[in-house]
Short mmCIF file of C-alpha atoms in Angstrom, two decimals:
data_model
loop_
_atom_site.label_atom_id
_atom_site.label_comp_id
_atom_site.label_asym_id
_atom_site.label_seq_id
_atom_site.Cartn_x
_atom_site.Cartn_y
_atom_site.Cartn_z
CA UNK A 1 8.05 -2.65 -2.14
CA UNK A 2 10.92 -4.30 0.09
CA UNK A 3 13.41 -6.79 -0.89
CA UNK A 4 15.08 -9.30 0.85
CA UNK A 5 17.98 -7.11 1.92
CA UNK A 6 15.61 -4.74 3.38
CA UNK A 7 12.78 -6.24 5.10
CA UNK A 8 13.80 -5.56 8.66
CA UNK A 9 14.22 -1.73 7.73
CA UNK A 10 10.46 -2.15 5.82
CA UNK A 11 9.47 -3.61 9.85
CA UNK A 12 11.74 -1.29 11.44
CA UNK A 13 9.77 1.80 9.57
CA UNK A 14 6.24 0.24 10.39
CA UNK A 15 7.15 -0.14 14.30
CA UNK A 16 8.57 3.18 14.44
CA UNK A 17 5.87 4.88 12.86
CA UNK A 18 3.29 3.10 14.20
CA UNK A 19 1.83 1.83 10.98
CA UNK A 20 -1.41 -0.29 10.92
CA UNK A 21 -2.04 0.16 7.07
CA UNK A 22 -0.73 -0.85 4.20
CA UNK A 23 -1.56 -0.70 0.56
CA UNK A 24 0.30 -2.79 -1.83
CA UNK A 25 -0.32 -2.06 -5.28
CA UNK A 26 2.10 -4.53 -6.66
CA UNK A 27 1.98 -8.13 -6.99
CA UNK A 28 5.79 -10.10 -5.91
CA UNK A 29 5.93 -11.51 -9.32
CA UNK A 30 4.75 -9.35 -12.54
CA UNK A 31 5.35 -10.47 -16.02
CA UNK A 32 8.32 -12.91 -14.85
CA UNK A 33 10.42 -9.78 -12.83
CA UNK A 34 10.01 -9.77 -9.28
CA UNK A 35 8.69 -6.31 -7.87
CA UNK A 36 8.40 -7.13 -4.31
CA UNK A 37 9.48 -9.41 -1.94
CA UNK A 38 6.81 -11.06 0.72
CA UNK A 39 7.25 -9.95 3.85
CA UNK A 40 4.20 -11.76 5.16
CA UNK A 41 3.53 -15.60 6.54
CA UNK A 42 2.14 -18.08 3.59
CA UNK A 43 -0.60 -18.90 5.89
CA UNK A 44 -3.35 -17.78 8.12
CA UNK A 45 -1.93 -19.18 12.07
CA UNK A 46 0.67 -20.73 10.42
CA UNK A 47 4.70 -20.33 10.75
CA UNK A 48 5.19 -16.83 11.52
CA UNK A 49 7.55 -14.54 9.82
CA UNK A 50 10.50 -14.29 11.74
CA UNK A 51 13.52 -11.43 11.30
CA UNK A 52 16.33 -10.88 13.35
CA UNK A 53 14.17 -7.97 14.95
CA UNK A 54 10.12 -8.72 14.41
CA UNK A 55 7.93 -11.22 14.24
CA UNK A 56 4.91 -11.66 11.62
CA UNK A 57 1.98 -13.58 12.37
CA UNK A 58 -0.87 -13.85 9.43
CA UNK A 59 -3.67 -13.63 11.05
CA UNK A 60 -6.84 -13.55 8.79
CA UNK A 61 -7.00 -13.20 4.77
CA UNK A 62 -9.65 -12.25 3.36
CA UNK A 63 -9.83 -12.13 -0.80
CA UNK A 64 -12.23 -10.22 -3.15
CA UNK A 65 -11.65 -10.19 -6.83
CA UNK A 66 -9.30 -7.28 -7.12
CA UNK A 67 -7.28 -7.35 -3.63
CA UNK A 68 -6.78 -9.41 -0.15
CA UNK A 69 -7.24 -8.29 2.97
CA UNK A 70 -4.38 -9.64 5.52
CA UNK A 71 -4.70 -8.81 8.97
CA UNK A 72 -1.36 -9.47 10.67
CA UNK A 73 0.17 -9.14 14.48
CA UNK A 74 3.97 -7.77 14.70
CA UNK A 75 5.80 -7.64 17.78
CA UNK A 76 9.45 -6.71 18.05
CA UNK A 77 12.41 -8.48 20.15
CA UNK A 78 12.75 -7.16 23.27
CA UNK A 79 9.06 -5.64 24.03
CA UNK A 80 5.85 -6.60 25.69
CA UNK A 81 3.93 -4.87 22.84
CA UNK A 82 1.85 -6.67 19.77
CA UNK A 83 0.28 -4.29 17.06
CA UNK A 84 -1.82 -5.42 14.73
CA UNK A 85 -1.46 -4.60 11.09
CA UNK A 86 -3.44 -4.91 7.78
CA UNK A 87 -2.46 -4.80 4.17
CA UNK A 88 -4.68 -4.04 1.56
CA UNK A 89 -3.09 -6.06 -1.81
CA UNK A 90 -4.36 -4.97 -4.90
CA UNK A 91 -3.63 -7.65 -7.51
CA UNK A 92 -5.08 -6.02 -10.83
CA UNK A 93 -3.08 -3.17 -11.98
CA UNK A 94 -0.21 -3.88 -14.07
CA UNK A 95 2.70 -1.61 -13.60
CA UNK A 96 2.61 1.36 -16.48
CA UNK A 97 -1.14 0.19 -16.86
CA UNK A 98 -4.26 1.29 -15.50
CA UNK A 99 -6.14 -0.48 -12.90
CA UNK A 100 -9.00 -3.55 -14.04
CA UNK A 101 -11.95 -1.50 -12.92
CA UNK A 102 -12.32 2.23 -11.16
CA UNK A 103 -14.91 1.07 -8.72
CA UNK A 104 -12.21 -1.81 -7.65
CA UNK A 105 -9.41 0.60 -7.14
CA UNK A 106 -12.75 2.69 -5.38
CA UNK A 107 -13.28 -0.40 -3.39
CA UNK A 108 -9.51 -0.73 -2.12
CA UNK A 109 -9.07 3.12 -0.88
CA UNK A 110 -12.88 2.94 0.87
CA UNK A 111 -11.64 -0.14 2.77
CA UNK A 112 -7.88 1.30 3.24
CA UNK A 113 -9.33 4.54 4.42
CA UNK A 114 -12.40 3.20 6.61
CA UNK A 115 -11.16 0.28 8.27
CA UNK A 116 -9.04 1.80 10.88
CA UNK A 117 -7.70 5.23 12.80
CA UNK A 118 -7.30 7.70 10.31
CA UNK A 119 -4.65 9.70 12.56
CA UNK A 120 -1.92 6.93 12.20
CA UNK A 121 0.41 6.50 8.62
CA UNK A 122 -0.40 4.17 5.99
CA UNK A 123 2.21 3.30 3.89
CA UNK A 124 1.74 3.14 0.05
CA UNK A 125 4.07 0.55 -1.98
CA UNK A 126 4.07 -0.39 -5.58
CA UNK A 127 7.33 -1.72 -7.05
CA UNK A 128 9.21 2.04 -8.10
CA UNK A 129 6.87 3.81 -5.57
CA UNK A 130 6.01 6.36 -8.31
CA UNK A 131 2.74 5.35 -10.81
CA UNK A 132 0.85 3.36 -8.83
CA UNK A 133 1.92 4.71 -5.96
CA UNK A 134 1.96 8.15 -6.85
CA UNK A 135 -1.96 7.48 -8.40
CA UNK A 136 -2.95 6.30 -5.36
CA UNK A 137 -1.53 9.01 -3.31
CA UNK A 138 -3.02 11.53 -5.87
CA UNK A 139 -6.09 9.65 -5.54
CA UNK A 140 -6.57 10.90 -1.85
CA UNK A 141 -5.38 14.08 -2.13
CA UNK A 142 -7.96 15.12 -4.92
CA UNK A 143 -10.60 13.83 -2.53
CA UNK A 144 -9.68 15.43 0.44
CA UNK A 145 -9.27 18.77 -2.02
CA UNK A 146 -13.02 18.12 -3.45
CA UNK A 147 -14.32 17.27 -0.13
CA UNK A 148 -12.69 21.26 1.07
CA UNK A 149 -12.93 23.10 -2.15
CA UNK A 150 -15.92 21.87 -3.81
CA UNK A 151 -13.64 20.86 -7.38
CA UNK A 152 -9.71 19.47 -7.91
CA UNK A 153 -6.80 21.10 -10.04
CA UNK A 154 -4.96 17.51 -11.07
CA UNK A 155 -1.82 19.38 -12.79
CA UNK A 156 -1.64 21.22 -9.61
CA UNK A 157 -2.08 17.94 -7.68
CA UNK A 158 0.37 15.77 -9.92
CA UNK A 159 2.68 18.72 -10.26
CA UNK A 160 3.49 19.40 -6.28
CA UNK A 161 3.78 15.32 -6.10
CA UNK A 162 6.26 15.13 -8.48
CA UNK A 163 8.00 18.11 -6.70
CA UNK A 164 8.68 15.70 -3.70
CA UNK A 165 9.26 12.84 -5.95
CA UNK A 166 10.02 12.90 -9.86
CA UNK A 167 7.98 10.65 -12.31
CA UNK A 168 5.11 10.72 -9.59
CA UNK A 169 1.84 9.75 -11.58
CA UNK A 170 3.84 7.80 -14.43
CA UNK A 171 1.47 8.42 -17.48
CA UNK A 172 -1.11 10.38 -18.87
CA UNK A 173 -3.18 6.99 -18.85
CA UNK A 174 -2.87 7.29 -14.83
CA UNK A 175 -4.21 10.84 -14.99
CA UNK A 176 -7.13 10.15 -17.04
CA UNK A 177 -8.35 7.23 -15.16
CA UNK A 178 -8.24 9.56 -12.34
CA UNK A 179 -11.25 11.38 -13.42
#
């Protein structure tokens, strides 16, 4: 996820690329390290977010037991033009663990899939961007390859990931819960 030093290039890359969803699979604070830095309002129509480039209004939050919902409105300096943005923050899976419960990481990618035009980016964080992450990203791609080939080949699937980026898919624990 961003830090503090990067934020405006985290905005930058969601207003360049047109991003309206985002998973986060970290939380900003895990076992007393901090993984991520907010880069969203405290409150729902309160004090905006405010860079030296964008502006980040909260919106709506919803919360289920495993992740929020936050529907947000970013605008940049210098245009006319507001696009609305949602994060999907799933708050149960401890980095180099396994997620609470499948059908709640099930729950997340239905919503994060469904809620909006699947022809624009979503962008995946976690704190490394590599286990959760790379489960998550694995996650899709098996479905898409079931969905087309009637089965899934996860060494194949874990293997090209981890030829764009190493220690994709941290653990075998990842892999198995992938089943």
């Amino acid at each position: 996820g961003p830090r503090a030093k990067s934020l405006t290039d985290f905005w930058r890359m969601i207003w360049e690329q047109k991003v309206e969803r985002i998973a986060m699979l970290t939380n900003l604070v895990e076992i007393g390290n901090n993984k991520c830095t907010q880069y969203w309002p405290e409150k729902v129509n309160g004090p905006p977010m405010v860079s030296d480039q964008f502006t980040v209004k909260l919106l709506k939050e919803d919360v289920w037991p495993d992740f929020t919902r936050r529907q947000m409105e970013v605008s940049k300096k210098g245009s006319n033009s507001v696009r609305p943005v949602t994060q999907y923050h799933y708050t149960t899976w401890p980095d180099h663990g396994v997620p609470s419960h499948a059908t709640a990481l099930w729950r997340l990618f239905r919503k994060l899939t469904q809620d909006a035009d699947n022809t624009q980016p979503i962008i995946i964080h976690c704190s490394a961007g590599v286990g959760r992450t790379g489960t998550l990203i694995a996650m899709d791609h098996m479905l898409d390859q079931a969905s087309k080939e009637n089965g899934i080949d996860v060494y194949a699937c874990v293997t090209a990931l981890r030829q764009s980026r190493m220690h994709m898919v941290q653990t075998v624990v990842y892999r198995h819960s992938q089943k």
